[in-house]
PDB file of C-alpha atoms in Angstrom:
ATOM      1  CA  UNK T1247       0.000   0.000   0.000  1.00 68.00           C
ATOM      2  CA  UNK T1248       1.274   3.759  -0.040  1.00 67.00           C
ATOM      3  CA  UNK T1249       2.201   5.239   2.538  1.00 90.00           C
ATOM      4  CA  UNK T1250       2.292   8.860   2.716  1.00 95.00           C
ATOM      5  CA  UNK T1251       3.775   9.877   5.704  1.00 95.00           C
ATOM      6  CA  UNK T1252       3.434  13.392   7.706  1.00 95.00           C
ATOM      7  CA  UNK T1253       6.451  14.245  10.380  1.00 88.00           C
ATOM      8  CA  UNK T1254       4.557  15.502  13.401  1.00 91.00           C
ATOM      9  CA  UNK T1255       0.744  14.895  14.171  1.00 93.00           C
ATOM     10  CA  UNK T1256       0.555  18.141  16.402  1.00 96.00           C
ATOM     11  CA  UNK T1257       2.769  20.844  15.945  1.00 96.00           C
ATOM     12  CA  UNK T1258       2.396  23.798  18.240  1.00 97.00           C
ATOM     13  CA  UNK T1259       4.492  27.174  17.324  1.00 97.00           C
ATOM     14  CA  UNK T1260       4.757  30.812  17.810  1.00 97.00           C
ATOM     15  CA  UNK T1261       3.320  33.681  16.385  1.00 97.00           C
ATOM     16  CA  UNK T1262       6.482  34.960  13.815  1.00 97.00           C
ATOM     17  CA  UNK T1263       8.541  31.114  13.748  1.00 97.00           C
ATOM     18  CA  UNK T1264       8.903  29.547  10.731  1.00 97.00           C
ATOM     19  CA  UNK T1265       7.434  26.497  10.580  1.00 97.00           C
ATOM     20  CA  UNK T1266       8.376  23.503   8.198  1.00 97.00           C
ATOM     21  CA  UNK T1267       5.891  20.891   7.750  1.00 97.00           C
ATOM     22  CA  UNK T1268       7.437  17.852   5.911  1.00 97.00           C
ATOM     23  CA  UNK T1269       5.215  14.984   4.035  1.00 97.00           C
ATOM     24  CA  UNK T1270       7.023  11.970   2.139  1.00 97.00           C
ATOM     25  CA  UNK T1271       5.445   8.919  -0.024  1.00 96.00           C
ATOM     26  CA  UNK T1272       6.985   6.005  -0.458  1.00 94.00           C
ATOM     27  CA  UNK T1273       5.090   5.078  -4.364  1.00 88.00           C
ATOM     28  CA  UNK T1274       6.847   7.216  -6.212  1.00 91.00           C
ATOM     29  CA  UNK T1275       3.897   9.473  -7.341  1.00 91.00           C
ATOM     30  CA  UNK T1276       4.450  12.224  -9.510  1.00 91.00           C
ATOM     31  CA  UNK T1277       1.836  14.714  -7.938  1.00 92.00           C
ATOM     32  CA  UNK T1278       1.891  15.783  -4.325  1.00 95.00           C
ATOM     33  CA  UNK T1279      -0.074  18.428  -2.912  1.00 95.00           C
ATOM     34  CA  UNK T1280      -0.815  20.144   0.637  1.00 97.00           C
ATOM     35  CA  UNK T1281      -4.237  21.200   1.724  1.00 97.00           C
ATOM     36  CA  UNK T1282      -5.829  23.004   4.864  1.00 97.00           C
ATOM     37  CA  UNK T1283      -8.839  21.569   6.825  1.00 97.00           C
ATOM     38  CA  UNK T1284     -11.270  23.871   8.422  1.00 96.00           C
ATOM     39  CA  UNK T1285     -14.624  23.211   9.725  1.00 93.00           C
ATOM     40  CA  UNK T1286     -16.962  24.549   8.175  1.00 92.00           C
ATOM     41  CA  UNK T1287     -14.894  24.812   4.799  1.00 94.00           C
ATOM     42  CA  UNK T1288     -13.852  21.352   4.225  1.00 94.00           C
ATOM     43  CA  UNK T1289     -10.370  21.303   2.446  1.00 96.00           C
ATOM     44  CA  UNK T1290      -8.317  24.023   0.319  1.00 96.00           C
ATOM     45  CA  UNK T1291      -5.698  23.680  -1.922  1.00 95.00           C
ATOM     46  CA  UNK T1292      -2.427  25.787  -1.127  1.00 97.00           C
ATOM     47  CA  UNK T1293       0.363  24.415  -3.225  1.00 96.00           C
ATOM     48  CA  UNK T1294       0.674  21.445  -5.558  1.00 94.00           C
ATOM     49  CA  UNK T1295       3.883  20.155  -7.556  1.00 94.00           C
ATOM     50  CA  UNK T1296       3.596  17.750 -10.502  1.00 91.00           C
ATOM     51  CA  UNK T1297       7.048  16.865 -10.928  1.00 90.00           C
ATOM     52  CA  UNK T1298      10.780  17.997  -8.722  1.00 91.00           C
ATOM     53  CA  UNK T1299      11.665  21.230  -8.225  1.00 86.00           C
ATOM     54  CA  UNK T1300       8.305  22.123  -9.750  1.00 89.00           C
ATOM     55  CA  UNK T1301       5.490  23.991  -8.227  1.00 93.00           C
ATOM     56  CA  UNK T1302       1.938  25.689  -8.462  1.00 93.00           C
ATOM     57  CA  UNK T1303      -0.007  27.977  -6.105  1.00 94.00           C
ATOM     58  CA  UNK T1304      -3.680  26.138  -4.915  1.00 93.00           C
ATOM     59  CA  UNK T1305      -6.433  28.608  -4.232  1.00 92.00           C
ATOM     60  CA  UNK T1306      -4.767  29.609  -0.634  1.00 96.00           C
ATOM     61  CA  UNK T1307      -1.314  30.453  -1.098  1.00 96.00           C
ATOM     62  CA  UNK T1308      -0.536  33.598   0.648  1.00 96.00           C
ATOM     63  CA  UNK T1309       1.646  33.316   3.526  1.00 96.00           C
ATOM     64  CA  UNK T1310       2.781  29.821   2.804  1.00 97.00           C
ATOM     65  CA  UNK T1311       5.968  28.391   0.363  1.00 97.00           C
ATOM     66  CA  UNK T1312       6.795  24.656  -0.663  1.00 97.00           C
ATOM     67  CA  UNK T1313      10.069  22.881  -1.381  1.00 96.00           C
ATOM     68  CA  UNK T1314      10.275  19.584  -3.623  1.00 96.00           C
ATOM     69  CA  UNK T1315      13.950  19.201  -3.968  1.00 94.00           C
ATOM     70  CA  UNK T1316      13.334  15.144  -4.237  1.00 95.00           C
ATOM     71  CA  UNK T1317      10.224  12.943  -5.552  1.00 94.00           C
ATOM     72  CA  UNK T1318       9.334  11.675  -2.206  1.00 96.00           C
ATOM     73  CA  UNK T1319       9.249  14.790  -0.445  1.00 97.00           C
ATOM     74  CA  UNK T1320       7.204  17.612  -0.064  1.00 97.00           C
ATOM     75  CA  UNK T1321       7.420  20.313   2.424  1.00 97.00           C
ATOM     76  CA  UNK T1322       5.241  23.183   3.107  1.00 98.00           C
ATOM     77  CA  UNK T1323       6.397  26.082   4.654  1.00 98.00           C
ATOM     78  CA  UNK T1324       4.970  28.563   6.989  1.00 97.00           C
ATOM     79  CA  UNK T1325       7.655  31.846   6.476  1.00 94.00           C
ATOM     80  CA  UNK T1326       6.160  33.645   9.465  1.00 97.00           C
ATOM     81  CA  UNK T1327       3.345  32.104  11.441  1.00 97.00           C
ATOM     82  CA  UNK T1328       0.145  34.012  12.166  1.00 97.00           C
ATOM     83  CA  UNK T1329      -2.686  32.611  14.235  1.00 97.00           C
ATOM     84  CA  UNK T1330      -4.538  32.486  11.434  1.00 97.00           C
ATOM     85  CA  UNK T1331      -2.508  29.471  10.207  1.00 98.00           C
ATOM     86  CA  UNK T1332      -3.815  27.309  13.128  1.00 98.00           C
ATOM     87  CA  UNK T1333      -5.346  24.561  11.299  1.00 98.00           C
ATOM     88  CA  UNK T1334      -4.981  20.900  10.492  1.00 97.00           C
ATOM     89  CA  UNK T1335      -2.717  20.137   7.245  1.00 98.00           C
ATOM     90  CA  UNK T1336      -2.977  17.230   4.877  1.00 97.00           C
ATOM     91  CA  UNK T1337      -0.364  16.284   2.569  1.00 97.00           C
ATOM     92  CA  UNK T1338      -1.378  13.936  -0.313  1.00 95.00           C
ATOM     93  CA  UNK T1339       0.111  12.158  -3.541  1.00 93.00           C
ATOM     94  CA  UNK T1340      -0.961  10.723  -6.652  1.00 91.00           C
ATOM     95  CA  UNK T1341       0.213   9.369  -9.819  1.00 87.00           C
ATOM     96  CA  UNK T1342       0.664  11.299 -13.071  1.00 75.00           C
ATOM     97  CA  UNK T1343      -2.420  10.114 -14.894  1.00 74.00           C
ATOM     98  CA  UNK T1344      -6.172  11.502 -15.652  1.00 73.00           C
ATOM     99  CA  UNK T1345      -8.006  11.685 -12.240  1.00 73.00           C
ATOM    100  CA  UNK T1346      -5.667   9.186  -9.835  1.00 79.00           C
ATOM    101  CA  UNK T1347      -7.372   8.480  -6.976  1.00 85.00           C
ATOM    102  CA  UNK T1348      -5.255  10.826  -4.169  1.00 90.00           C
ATOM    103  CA  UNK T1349      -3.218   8.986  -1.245  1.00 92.00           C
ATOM    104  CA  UNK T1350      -3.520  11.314   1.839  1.00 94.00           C
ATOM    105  CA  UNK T1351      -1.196  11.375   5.172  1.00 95.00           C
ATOM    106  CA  UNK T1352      -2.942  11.600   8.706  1.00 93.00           C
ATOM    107  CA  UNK T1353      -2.523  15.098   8.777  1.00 95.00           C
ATOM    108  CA  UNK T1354      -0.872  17.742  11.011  1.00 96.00           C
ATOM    109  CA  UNK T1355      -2.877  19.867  13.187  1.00 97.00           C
ATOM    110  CA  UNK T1356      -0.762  22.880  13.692  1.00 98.00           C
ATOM    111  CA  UNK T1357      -1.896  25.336  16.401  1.00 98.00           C
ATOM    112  CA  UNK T1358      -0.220  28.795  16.381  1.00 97.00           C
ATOM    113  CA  UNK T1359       0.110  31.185  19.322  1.00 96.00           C
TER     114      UNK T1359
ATOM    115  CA  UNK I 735     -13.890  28.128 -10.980  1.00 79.00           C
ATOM    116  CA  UNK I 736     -15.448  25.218  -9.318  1.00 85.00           C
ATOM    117  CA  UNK I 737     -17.236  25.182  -6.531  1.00 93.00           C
ATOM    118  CA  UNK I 738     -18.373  21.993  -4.393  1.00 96.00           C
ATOM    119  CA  UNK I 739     -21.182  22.617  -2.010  1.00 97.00           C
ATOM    120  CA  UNK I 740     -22.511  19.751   1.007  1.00 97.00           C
ATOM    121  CA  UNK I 741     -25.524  21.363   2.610  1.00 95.00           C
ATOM    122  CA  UNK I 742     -25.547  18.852   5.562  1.00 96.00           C
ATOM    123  CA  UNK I 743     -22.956  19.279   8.320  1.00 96.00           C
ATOM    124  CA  UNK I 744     -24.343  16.798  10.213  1.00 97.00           C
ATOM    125  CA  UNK I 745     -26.325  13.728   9.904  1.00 97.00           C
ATOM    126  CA  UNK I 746     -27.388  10.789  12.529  1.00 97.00           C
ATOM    127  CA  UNK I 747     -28.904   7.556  11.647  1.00 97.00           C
ATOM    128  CA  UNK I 748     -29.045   4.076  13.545  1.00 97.00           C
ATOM    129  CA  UNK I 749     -27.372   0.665  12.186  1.00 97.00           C
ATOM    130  CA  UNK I 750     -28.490  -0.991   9.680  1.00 97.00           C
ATOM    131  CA  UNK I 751     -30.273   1.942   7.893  1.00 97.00           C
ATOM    132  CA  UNK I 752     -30.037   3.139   4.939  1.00 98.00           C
ATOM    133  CA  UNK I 753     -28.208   7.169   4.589  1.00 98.00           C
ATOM    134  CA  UNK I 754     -27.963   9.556   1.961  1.00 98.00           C
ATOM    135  CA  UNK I 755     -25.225  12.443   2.073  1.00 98.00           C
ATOM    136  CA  UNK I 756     -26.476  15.531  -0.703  1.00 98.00           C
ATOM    137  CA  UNK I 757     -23.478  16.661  -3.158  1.00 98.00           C
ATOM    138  CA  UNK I 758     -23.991  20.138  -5.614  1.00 98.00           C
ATOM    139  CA  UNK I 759     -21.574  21.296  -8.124  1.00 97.00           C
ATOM    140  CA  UNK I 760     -20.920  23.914 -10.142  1.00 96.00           C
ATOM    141  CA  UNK I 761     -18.924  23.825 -13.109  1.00 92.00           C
ATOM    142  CA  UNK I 762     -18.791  24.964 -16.896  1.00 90.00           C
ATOM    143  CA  UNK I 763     -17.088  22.047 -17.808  1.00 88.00           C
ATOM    144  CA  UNK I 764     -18.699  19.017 -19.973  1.00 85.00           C
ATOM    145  CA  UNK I 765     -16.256  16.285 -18.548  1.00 89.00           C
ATOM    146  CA  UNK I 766     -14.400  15.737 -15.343  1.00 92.00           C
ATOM    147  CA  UNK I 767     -14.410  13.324 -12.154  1.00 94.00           C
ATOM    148  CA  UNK I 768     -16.446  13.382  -9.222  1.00 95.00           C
ATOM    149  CA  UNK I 769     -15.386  12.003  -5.917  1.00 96.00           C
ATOM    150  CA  UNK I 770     -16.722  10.573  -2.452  1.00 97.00           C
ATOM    151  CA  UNK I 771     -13.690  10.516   0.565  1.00 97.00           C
ATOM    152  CA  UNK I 772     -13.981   9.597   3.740  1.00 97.00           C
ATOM    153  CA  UNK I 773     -12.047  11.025   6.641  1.00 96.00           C
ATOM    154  CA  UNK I 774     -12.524   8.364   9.827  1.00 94.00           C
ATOM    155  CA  UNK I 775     -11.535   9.898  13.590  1.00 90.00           C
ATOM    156  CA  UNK I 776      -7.958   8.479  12.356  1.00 87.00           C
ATOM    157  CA  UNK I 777      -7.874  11.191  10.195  1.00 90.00           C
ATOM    158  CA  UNK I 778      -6.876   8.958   7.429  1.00 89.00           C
ATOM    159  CA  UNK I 779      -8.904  10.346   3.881  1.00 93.00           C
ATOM    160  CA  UNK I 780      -9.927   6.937   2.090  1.00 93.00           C
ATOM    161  CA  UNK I 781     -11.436   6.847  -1.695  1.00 94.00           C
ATOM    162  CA  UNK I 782     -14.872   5.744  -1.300  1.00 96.00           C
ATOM    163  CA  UNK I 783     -16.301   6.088  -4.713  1.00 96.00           C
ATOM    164  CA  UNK I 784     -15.579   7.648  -7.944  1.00 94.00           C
ATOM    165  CA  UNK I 785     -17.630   8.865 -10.890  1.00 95.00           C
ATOM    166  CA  UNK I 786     -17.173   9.940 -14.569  1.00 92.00           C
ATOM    167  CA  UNK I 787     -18.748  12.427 -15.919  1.00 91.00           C
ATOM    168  CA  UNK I 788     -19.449  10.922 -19.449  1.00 89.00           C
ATOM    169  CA  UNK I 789     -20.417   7.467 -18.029  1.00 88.00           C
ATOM    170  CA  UNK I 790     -24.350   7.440 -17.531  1.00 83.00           C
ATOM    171  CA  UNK I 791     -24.044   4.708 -15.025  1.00 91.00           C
ATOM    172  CA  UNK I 792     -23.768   5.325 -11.220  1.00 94.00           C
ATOM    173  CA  UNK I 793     -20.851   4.135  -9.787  1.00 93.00           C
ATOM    174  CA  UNK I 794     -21.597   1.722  -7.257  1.00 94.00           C
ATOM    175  CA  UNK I 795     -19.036  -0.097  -4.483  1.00 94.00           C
ATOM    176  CA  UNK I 796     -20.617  -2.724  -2.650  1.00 95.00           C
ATOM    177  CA  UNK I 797     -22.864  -0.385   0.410  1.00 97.00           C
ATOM    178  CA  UNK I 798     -21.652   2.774  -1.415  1.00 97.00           C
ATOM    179  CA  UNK I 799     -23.693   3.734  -4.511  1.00 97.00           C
ATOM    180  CA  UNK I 800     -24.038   7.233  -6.121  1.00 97.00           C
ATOM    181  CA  UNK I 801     -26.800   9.199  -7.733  1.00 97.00           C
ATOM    182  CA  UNK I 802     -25.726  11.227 -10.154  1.00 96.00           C
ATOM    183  CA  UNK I 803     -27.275  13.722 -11.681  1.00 95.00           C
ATOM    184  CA  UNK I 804     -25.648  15.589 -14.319  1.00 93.00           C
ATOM    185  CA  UNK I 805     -28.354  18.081 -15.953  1.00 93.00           C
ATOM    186  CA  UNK I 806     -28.878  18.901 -12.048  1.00 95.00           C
ATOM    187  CA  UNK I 807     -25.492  19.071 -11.200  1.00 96.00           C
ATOM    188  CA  UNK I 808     -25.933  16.846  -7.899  1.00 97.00           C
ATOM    189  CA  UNK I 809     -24.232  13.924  -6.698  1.00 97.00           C
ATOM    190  CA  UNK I 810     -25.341  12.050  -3.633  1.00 98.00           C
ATOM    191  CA  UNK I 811     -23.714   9.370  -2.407  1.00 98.00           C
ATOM    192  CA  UNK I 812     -25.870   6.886  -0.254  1.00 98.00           C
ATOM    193  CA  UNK I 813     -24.963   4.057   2.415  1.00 98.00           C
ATOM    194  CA  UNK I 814     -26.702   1.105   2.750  1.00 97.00           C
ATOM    195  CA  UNK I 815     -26.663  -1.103   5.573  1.00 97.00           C
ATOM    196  CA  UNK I 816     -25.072   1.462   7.872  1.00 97.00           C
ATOM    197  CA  UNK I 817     -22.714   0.246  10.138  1.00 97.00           C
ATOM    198  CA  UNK I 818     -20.480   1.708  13.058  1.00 97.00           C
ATOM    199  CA  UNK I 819     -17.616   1.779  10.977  1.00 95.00           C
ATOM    200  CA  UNK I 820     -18.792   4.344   8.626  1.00 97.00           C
ATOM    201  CA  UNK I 821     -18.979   6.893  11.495  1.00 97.00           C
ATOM    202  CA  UNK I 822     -16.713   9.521   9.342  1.00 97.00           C
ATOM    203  CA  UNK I 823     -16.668  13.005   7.764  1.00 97.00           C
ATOM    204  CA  UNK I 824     -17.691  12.752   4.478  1.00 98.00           C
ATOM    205  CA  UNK I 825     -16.384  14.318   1.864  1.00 98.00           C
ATOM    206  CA  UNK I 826     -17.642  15.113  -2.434  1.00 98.00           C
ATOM    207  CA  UNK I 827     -14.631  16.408  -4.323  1.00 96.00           C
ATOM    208  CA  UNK I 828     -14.618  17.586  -8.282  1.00 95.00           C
ATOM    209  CA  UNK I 829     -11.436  17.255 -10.502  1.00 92.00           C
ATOM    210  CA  UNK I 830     -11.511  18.474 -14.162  1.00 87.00           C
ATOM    211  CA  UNK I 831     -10.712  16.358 -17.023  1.00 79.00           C
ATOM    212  CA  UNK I 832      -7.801  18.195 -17.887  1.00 72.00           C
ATOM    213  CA  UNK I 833      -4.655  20.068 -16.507  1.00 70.00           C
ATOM    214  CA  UNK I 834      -3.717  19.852 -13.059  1.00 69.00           C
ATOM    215  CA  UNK I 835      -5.083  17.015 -11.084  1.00 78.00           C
ATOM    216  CA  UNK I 836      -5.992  18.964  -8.382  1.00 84.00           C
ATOM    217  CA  UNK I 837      -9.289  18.019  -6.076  1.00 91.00           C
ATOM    218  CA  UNK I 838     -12.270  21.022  -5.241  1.00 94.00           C
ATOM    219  CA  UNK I 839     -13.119  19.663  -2.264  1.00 96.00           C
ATOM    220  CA  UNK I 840     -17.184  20.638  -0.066  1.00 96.00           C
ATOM    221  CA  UNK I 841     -17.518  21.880   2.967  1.00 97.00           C
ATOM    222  CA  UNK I 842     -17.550  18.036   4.574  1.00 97.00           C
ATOM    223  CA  UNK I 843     -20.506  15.966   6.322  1.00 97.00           C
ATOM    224  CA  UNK I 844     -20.128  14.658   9.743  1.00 97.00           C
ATOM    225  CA  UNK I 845     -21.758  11.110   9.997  1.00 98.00           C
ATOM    226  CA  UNK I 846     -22.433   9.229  12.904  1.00 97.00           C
ATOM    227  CA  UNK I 847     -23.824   5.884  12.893  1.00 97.00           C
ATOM    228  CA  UNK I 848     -25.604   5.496  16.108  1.00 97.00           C
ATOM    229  CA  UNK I 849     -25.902   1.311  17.918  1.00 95.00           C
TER     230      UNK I 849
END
């Protein structure tokens, strides 16, 4: 099975650190992508990459940065953390064909203060 | 853009009966992908069902079937034979046909399946 795994299940941080959230998958899967959970607004897309070193903005980017220097990983970074950022993150992977079902991690709930 | 919209946030029903969780879309596309997850108190998201957008047919997976509706834009997914297990939030997604594979994801619907 793939495993996509998430470094830290809770994370709690400072208002102003930097925070790096790191996600890695084990199937090599060309897509990887990190989304925010809410209630209320189910999940948003803030960065996906389709291939190494390459990267899009989702539909939340602002305040947030990614890295995929290797296949397997993926990290999402927080350059200055607000409270607004408290939130559970979900990293997930898929393969580079039409509509691959998504692998997701267990999430990080990140709680800024 | 897309939007997904789940206008439950929460629904209770007892074992054994039958559940169905309401899914609207909105999209100017003509094809693309439709999607049920699952998120148990693990947190783990698991594929429950998936549906094409040119295929007539509901996509069925043994308790899970679908209703979709594409003139209406709706996509329900119901449960049969509840069971404790599928106490989860539920969540329809939308992907496009083409360019990034990227899921739209609703607002999520919290169902508990009650002994």
């Amino acid at each position: 099975d793939v495993k996509v795994t998430q470094s830290s299940r809770y994370l709690v941080k400072r208002t102003g650190e930097k925070v790096f959230l790191e996600c890695v998958q084990d199937m090599d899967h060309e897509n990887m992508f990190w989304y925010r959970q809410d209630p209320g607004l189910g999940l948003r897309l803030i960065y996906f990459s389709y291939d190494v070193k390459m990267k899009e903005k989702g539909d939340i980017p602002e305040g947030y940065s990614v890295s995929r220097e290797k296949k397997e990983r993926f990290s999402l970074i927080l350059e200055s953390a607000s409270t607004n950022q408290t939130s559970m993150y979900l990293c997930a992977s898929s393969l580079g064909g039409v509509a691959e079902k998504l692998f997701f991690g267990s999430g990080t709930q990140l709680s800024v203060l | 853009a897309q939007t997904v919209t789940q206008s439950q946030p929460e629904m209770s029903v007892q074992e054994a009966e039958t559940v169905t969780l309401s899914c609207t879309y909105d999209t100017s596309e003509s094809n693309y992908y439709l999607f049920w997850y699952k998120q148990p108190p693990s947190r783990q998201m698991i594929l429950v069902i998936r549906q094409e957008a040119y295929k007539q047919q509901n996509a069925t997976e043994n308790r899970f079937s679908v209703n979709f509706q594409k003139a209406a834009k709706s996509f329900s997914l119901k449960i049969s034979d509840s069971q404790l297990g599928d106490t989860a939030m539920y969540f329809c997604a939308f992907m496009k046909d083409q360019g990034a594979q990227k899921l739209v994801f609703g607002q999520g619907t919290r169902l508990t399946i009650n002994p």
